[in-house]
mmCIF file of C-alpha atoms in Angstrom:
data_model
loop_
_atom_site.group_PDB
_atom_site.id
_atom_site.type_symbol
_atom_site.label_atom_id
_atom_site.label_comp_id
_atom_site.label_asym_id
_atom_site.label_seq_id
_atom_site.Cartn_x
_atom_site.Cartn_y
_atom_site.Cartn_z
ATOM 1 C CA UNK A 1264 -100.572 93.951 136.722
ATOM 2 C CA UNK A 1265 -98.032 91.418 135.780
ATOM 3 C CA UNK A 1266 -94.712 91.321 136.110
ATOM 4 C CA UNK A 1267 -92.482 92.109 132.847
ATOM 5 C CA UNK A 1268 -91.147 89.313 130.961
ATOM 6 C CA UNK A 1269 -87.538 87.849 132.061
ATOM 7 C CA UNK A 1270 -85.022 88.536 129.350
ATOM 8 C CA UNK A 1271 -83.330 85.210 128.478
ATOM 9 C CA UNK A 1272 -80.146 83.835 130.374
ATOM 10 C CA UNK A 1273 -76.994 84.779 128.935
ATOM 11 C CA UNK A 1274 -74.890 81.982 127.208
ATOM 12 C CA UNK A 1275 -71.885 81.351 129.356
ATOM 13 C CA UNK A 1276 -68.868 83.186 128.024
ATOM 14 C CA UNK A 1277 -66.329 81.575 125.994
ATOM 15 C CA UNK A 1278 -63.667 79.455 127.091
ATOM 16 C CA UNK A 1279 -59.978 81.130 126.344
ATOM 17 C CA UNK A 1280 -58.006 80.105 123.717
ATOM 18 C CA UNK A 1281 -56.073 77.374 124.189
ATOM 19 C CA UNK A 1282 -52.254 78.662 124.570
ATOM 20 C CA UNK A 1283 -50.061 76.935 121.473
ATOM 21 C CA UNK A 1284 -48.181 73.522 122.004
ATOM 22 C CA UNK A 1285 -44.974 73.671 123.973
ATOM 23 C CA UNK A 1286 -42.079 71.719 121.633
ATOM 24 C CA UNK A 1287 -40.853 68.599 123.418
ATOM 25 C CA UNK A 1288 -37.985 69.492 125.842
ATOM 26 C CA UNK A 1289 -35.413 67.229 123.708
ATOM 27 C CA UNK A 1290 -36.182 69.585 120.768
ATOM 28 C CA UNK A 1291 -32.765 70.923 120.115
ATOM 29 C CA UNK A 1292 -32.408 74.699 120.141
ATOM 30 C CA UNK A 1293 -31.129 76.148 116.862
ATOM 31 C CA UNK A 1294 -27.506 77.396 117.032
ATOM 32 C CA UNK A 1295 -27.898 81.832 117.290
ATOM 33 C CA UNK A 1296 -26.713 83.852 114.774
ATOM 34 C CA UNK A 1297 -23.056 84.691 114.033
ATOM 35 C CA UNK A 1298 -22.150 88.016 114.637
ATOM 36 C CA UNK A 1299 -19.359 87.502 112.080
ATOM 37 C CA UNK A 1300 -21.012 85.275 109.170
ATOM 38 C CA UNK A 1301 -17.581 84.310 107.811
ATOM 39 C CA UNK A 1302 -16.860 82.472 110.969
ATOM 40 C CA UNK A 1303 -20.468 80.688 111.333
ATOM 41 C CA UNK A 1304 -19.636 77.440 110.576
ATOM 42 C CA UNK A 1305 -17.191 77.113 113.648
ATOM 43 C CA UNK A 1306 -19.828 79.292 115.739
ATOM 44 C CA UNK A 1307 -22.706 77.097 115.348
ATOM 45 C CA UNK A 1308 -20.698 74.063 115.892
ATOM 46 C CA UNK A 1309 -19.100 75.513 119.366
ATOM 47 C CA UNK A 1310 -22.845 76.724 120.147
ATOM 48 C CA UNK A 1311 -24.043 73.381 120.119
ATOM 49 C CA UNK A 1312 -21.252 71.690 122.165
ATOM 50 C CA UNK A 1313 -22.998 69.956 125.468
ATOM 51 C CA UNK A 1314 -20.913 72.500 127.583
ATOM 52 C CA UNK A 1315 -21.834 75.497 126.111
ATOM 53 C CA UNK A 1316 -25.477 75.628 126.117
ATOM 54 C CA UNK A 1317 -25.400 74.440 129.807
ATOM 55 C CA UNK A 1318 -22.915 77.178 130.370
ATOM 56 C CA UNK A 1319 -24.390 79.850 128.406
ATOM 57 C CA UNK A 1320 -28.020 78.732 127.236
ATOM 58 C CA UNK A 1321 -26.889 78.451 123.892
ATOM 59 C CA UNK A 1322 -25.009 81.435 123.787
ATOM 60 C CA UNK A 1323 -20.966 81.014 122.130
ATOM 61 C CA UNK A 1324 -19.354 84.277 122.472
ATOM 62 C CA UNK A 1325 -17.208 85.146 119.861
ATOM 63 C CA UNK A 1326 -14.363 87.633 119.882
ATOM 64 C CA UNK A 1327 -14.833 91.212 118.380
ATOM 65 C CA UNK A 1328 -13.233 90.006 114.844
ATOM 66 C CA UNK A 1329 -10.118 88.422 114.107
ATOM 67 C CA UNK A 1330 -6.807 89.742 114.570
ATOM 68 C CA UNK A 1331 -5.496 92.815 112.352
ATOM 69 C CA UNK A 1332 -3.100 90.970 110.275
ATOM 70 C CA UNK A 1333 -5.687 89.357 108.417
ATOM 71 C CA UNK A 1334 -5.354 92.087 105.546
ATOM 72 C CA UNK A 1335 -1.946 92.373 105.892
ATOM 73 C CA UNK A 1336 0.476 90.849 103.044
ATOM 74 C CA UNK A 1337 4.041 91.141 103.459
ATOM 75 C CA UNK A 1338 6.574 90.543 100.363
ATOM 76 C CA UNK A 1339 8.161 87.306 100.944
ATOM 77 C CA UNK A 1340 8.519 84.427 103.853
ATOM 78 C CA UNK A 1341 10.824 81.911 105.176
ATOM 79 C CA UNK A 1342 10.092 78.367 107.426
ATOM 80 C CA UNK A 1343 7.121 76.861 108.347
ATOM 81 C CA UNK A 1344 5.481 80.509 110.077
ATOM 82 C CA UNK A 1345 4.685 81.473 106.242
ATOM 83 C CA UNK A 1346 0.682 81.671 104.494
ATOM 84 C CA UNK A 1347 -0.140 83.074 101.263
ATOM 85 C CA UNK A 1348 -3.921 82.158 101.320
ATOM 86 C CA UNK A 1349 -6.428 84.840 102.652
ATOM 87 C CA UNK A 1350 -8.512 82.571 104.437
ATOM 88 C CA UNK A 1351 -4.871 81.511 106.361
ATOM 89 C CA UNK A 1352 -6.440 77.563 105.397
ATOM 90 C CA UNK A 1353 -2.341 76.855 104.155
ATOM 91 C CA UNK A 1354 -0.636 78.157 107.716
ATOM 92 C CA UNK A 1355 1.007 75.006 109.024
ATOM 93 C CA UNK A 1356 3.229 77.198 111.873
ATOM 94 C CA UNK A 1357 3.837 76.349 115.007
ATOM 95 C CA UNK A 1358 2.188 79.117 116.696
ATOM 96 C CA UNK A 1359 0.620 77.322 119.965
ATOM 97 C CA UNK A 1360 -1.374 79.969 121.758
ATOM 98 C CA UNK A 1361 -3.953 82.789 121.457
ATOM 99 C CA UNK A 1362 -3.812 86.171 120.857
ATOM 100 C CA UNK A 1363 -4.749 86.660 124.250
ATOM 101 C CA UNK A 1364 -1.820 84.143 125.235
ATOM 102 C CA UNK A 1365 -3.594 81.191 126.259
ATOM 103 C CA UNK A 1366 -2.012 77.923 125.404
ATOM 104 C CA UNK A 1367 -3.577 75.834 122.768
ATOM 105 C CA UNK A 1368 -5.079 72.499 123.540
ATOM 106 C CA UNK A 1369 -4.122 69.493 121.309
ATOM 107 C CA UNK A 1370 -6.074 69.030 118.052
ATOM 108 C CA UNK A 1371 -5.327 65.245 119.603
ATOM 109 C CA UNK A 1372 -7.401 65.542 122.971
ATOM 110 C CA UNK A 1373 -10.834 65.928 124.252
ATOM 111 C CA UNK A 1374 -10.284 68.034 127.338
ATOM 112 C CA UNK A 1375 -10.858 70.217 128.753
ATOM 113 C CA UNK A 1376 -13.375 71.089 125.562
ATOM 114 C CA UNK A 1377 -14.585 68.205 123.800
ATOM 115 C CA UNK A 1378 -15.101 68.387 119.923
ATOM 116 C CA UNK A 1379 -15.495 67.280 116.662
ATOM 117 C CA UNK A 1380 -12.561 68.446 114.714
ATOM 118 C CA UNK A 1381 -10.691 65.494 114.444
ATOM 119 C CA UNK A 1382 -7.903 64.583 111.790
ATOM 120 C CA UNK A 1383 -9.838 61.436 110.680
ATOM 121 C CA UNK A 1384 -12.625 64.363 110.042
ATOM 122 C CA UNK A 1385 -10.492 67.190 108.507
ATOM 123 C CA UNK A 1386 -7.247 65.003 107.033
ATOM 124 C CA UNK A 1387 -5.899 67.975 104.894
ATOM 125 C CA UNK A 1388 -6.641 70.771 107.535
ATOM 126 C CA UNK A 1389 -3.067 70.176 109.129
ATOM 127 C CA UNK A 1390 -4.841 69.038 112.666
ATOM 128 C CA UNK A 1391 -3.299 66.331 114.739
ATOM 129 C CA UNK A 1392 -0.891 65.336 117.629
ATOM 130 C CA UNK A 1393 0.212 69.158 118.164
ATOM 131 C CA UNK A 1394 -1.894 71.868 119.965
ATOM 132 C CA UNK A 1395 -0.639 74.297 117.048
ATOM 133 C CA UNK A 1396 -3.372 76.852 115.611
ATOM 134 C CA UNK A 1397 -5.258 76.413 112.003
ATOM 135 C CA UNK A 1398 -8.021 77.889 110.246
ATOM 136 C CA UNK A 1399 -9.959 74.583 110.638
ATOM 137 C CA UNK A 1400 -13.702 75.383 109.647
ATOM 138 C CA UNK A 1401 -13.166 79.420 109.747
ATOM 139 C CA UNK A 1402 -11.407 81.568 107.946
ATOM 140 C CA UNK A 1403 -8.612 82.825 109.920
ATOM 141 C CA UNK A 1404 -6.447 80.296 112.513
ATOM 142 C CA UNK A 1405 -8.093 79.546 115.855
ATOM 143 C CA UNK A 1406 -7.476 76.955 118.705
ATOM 144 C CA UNK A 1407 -9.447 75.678 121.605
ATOM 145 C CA UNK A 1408 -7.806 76.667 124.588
ATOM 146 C CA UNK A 1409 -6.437 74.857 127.666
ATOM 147 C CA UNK A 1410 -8.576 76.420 130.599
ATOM 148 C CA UNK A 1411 -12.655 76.510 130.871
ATOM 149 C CA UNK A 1412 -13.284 79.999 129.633
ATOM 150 C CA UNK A 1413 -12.657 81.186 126.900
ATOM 151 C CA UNK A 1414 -13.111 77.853 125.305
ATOM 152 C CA UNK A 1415 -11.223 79.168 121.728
ATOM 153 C CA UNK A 1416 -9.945 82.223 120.640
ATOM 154 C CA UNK A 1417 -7.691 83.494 117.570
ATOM 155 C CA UNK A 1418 -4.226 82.442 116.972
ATOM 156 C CA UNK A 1419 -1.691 85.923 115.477
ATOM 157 C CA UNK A 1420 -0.020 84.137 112.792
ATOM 158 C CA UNK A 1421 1.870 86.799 111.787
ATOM 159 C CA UNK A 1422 1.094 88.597 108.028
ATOM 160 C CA UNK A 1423 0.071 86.768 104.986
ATOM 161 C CA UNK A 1424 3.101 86.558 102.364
ATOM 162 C CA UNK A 1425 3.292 86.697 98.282
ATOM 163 C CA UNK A 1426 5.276 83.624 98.516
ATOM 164 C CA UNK A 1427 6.848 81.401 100.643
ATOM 165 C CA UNK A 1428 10.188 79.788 100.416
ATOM 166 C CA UNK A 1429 12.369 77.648 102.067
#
């Protein structure tokens, strides 16, 4: 007798998918999400700062939330250490370092944290030749600070008044 038939050969199996493009590496990463939204503005710009995303991938921590005074409102101020606005945007003290107690760098200089909140950028936030805090860009007063980490933190400005006088 004669051998049985050969079944025919099997069609090679099928190449894998090909895996999806990679982005080019000069894609820029998107700035993460606040953990506060009110203060998202100022996080995605600090995010995005050279130093930062070499220093923590992207990654801008952010402090727990502001200081407790925020909902306080006293009766009635004196001298320049006086606010009546929530958002703190009319504090023009002369309160020059953090909660924490670092010292404030200059609005003025570029180091040690280089940035974009300039006077000729923000002429009516009260920024300038002083390292004094504001509520540039957030709402409640902030400054960069003089040493590497932590590059900012919130200012304690005291309570917001009713009115302020001279």
């Amino acid at each position: 007798p004669s051998p049985p038939p050969r079944p025919p050969p099997r069609p090679p199996p099928a190449p894998p998918p090909a895996p999806p493009p990679r982005p080019p590496p000069s894609t820029p990463r998107p700035p993460p999400p606040s953990p506060h939204p009110q203060f998202g503005y100022i996080a995605a710009l600090a995010a995005l700062e050279p130093r930062n995303l070499a220093a923590g991938g992207g990654r801008f921590e952010l402090p727990p939330e502001p200081p407790s005074e925020a909902t306080a409102v006293g009766g009635g101020g004196t001298g320049v250490e006086c606010y009546t606005r929530k958002d703190v945007a009319d504090y023009r003290g002369h309160v020059n370092s953090t909660s924490s107690g670092y010292t404030c760098q200059a609005w003025s200089l570029q180091t040690p944290h280089a940035h974009t909140f300039t006077p000729e950028r923000y002429p009516t936030e009260g920024i300038g030749e002083h390292n004094y805090c504001r509520a540039v860009g957030s709402s409640w007063a902030w400054c960069f600070t003089t040493v590497e980490k932590p590059g900012w933190q919130y200012c304690r400005v005291g309570a917001r008044q009713s009115a302020c006088g001279a």
